[in-house]
Short mmCIF file of C-alpha atoms and ligand atoms in Angstrom, two decimals:
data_model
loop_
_atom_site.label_atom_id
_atom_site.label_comp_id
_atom_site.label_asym_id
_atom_site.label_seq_id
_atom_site.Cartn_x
_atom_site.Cartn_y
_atom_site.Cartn_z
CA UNK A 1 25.57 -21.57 -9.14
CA UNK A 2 25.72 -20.37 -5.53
CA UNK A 3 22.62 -19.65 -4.07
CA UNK A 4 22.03 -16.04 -2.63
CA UNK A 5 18.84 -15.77 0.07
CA UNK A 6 18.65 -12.10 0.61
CA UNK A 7 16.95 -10.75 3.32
CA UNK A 8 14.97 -7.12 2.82
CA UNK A 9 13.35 -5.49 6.26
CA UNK A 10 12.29 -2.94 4.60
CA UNK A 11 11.00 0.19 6.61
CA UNK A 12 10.94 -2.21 9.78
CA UNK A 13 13.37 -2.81 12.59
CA UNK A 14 15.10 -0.78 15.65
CA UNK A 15 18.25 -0.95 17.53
CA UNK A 16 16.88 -4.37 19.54
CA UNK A 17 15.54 -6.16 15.98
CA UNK A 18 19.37 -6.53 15.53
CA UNK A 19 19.01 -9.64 18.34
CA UNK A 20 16.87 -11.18 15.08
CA UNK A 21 20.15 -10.37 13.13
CA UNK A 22 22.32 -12.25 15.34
CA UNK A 23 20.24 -15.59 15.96
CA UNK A 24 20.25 -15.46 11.64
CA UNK A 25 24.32 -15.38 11.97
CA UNK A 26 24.17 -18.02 14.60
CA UNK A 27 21.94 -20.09 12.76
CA UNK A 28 23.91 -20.03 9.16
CA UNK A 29 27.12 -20.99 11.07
CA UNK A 30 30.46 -21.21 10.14
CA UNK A 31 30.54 -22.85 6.95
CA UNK A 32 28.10 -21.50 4.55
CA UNK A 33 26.57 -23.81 1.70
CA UNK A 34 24.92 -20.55 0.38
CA UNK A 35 25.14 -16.57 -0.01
CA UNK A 36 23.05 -15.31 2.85
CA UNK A 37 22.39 -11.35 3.31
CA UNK A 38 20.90 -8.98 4.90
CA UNK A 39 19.39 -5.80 3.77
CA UNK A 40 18.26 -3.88 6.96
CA UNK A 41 16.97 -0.02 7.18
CA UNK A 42 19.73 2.50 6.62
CA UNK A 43 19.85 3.05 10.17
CA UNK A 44 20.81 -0.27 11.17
CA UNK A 45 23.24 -0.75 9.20
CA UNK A 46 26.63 0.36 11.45
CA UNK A 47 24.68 -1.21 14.57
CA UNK A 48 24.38 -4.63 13.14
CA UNK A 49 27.81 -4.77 10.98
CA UNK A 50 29.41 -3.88 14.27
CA UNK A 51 27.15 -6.51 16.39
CA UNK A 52 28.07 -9.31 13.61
CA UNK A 53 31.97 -9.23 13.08
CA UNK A 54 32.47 -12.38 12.47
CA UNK A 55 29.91 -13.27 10.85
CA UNK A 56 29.35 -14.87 6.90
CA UNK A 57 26.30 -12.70 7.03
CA UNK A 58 26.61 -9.81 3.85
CA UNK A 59 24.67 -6.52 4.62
CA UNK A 60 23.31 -4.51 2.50
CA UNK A 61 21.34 -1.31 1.18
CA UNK A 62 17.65 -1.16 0.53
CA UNK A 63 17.59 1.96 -2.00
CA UNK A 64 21.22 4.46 -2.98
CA UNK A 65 21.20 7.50 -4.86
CA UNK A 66 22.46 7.87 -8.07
CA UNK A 67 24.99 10.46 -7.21
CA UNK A 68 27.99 10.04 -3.96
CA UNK A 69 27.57 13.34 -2.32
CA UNK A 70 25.49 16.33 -3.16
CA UNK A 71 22.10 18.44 -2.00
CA UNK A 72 19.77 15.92 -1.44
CA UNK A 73 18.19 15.76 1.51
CA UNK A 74 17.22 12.21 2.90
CA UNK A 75 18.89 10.54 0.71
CA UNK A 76 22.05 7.83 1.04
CA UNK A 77 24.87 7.58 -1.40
CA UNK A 78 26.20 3.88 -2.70
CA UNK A 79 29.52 5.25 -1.26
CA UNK A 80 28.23 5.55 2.39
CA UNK A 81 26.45 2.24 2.60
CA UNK A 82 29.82 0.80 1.20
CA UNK A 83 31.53 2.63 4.05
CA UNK A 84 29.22 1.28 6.45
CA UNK A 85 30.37 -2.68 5.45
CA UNK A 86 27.49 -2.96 2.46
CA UNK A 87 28.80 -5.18 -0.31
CA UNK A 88 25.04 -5.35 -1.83
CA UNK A 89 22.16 -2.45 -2.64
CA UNK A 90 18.43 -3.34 -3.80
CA UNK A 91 17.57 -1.16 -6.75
CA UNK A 92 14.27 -0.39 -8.02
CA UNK A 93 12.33 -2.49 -5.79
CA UNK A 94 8.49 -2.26 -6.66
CA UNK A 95 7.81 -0.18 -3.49
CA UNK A 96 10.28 2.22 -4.61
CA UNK A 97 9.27 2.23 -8.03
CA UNK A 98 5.47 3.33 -6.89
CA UNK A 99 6.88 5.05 -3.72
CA UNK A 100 8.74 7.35 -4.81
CA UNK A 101 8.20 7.76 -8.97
CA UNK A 102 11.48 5.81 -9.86
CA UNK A 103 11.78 5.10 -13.29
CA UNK A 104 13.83 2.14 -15.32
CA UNK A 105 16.50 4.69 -16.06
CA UNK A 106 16.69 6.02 -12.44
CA UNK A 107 17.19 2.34 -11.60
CA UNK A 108 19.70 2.37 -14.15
CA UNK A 109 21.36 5.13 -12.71
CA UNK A 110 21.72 3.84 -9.18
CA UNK A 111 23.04 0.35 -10.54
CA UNK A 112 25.66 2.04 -11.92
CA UNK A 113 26.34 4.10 -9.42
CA UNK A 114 26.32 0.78 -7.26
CA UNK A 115 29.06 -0.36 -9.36
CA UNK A 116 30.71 2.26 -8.99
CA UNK A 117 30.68 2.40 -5.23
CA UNK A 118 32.15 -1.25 -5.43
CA UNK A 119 28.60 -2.48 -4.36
CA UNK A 120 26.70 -5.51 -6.06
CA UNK A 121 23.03 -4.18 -7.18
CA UNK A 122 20.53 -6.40 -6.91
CA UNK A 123 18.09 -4.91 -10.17
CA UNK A 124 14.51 -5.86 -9.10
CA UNK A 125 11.76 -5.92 -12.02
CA UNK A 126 8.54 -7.38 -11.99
CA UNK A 127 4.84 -7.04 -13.66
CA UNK A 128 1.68 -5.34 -12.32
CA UNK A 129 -1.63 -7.51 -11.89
CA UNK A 130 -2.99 -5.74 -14.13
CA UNK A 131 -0.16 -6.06 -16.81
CA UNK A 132 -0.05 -9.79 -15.81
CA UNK A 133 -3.93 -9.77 -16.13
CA UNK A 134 -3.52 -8.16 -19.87
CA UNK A 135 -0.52 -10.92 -20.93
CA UNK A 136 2.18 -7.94 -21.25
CA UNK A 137 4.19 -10.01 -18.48
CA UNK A 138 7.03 -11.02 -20.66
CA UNK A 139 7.11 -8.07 -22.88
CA UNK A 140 6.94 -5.72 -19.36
CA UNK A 141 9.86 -7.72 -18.45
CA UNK A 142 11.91 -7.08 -21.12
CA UNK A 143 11.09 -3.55 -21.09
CA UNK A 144 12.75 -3.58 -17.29
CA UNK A 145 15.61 -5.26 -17.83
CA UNK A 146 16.16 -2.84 -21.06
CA UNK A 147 16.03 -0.10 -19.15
CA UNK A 148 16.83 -0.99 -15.53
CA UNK A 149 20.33 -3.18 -16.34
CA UNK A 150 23.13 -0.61 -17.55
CA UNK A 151 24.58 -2.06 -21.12
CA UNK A 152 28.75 -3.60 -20.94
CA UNK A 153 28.42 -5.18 -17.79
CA UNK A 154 29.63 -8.72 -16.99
CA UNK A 155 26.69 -11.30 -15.83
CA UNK A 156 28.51 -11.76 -12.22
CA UNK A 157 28.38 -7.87 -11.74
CA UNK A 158 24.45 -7.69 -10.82
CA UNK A 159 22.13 -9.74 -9.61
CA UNK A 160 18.43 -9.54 -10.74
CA UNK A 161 15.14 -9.92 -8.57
CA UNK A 162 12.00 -11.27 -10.49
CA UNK A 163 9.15 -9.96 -8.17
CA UNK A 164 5.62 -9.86 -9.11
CA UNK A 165 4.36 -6.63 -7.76
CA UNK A 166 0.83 -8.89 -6.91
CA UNK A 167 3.04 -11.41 -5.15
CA UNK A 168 4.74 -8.85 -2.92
CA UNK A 169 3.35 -8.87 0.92
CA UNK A 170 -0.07 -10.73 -0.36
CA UNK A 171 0.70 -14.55 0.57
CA UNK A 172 0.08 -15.28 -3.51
CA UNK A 173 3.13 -16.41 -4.73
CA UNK A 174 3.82 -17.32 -8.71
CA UNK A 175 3.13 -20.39 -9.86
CA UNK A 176 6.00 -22.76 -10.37
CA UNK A 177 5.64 -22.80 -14.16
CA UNK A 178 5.13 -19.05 -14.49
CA UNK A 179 8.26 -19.16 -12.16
CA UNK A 180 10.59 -20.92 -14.68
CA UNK A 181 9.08 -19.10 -17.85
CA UNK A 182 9.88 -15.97 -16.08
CA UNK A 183 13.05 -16.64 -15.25
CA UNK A 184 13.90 -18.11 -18.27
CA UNK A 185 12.42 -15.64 -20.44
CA UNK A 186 14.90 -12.97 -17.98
CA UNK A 187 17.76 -15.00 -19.35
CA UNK A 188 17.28 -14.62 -22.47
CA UNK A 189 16.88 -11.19 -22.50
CA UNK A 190 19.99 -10.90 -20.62
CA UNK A 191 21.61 -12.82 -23.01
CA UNK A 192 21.39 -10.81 -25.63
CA UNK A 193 23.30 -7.87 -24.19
CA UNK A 194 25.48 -8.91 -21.06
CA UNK A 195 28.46 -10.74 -21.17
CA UNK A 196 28.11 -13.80 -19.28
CA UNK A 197 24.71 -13.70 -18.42
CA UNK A 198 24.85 -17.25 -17.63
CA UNK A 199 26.71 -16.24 -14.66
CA UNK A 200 23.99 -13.55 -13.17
CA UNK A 201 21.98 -14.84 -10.68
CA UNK A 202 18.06 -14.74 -10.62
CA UNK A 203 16.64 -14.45 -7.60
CA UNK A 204 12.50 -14.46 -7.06
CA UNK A 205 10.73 -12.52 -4.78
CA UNK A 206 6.87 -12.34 -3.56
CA UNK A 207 5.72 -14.25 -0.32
CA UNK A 208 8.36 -16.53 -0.27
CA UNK A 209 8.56 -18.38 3.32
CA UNK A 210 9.16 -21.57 4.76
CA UNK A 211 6.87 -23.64 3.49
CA UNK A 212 6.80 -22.97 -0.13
CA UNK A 213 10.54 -22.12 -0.08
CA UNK A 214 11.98 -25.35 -1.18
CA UNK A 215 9.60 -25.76 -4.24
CA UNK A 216 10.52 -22.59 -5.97
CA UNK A 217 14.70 -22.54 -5.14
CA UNK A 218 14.23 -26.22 -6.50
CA UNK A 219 12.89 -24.41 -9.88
CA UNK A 220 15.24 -24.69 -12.71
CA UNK A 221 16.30 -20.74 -13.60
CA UNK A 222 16.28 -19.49 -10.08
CA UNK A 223 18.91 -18.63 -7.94
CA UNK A 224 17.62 -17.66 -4.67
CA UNK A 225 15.27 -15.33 -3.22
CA UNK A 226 14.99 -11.89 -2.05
CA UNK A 227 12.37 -12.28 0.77
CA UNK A 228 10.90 -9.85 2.74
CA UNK A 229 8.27 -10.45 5.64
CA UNK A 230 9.37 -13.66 6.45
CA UNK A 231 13.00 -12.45 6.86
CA UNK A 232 12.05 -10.69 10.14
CA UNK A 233 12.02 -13.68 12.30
CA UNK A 234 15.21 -15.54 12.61
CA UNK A 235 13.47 -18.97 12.07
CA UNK A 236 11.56 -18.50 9.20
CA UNK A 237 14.13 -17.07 7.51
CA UNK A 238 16.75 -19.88 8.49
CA UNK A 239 14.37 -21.93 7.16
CA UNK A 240 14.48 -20.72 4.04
CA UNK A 241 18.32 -20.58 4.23
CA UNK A 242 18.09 -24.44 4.83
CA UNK A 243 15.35 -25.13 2.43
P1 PGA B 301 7.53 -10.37 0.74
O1 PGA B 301 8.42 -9.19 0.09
O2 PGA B 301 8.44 -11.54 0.90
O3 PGA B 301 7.06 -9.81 2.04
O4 PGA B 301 6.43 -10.65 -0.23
C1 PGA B 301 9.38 -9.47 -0.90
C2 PGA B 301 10.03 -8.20 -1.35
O5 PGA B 301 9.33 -7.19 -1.49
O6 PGA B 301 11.26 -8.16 -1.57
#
């Protein structure tokens, strides 16, 4: 399966950050072994699509609303990041999740929504330290993907992040077992209600950077990574590119 190393800035980066963008374009090249993307702040969106052309670089959203237009102030529609050259759109990343009160079925929502738009959401779960701490992991999982993944879709539709909300920003990553139990365990569950599951890519998330990269893409079940601080600076994240 083709990798995908996604990129997430999160609420970081300004009109000169998209220099970072371009030495990651110059870096991946021409001829892409992998799917690399980007997913920079709303407002850098148009800038860096129009900096990066020609570039095999894929932008994307970090958050859409569930509805295209409408009376709601601050928000972005899947439509207008598709305008803007988006193919992709994180969903129900942790930080929105605790943020901003978003629920499995408002994830749900803005997948399908996503879809809808013609944009590829990228579903993000993942289990508390405290739920990990009380053994729910697995069952928490399940209850994400239940909710968060709309039913009838085909596995090559989405893409789903596995991201330990414990692992997120800390430096702790997973272990490489819990890793592939996760991720297989996510499978399964898929399994029993998308078509094709097989075919939906698992990417994991949670202080992944250079120098742990290559161990967990290596780990059977995953599919690439969604990374965040370390996709700031143009090296580390090549290196994770190249790992
Ligand atoms: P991190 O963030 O790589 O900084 O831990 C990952 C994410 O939140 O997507």
């Amino acid at each position: 399966m083709r990798r995908l190393i996604a990129g997430n800035w999160k609420m970081n980066g300004i009109l000169s950050s998209i220099e970072e963008a371009k030495a990651i374009s110059a870096g991946v090249g021409g001829s892409l072994e992998h799917d690399v993307l980007i997913c920079p702040p709303a407002t850098l969106l148009h800038p860096m699509v129009n900096a990066l052309t020609n570039s095999n670089i894929a932008f994307g959203g970090q958050d859409c609303h569930a509805n295209f237009s409408g009376a709601h102030t601050g928000d972005i529609s899947p439509e207008m990041l598709k305008d803007l050259g988006a193919t992709y759109v994180i969903v129900g990343h942790s930080e929105r999740r605790a943020d901003h009160g978003e629920t499995n079925a408002i994830v749900r929502e803005k997948a399908l929504s996503a879809l809808k738009a013609g944009l590829t959401p990228i579903i993000c779960i993942g289990e508390s330290l405290e739920q990990r701490d009380a053994g729910q992991t697995m069952s928490v999982l399940k209850e994400q993907i239940l909710g968060s993944v709309p039913e009838a879709l085909n596995g090559n539709q989405f893409v789903i992040a596995y991201e330990p909300v414990w692992a997120i920003g800390t430096g702790k990553t997973a272990s490489i077992n819990d890793i592939a139990a996760a991720h297989a365990h996510i499978g399964g569950v898929l399994a029993s209600f998308v078509e094709n599951a097989d075919a939906c890519r698992l990417l994991y998330g949670g202080s992944v950077k250079p120098s742990n990269a290559a161990e967990i893409l290596g780990t059977e079940g995953v599919h690439g990574a969604l990374v965040g601080g370390a996709s700031l600076k143009a090296s580390d994240f090549l290196a994770i590119v190249s790992a």
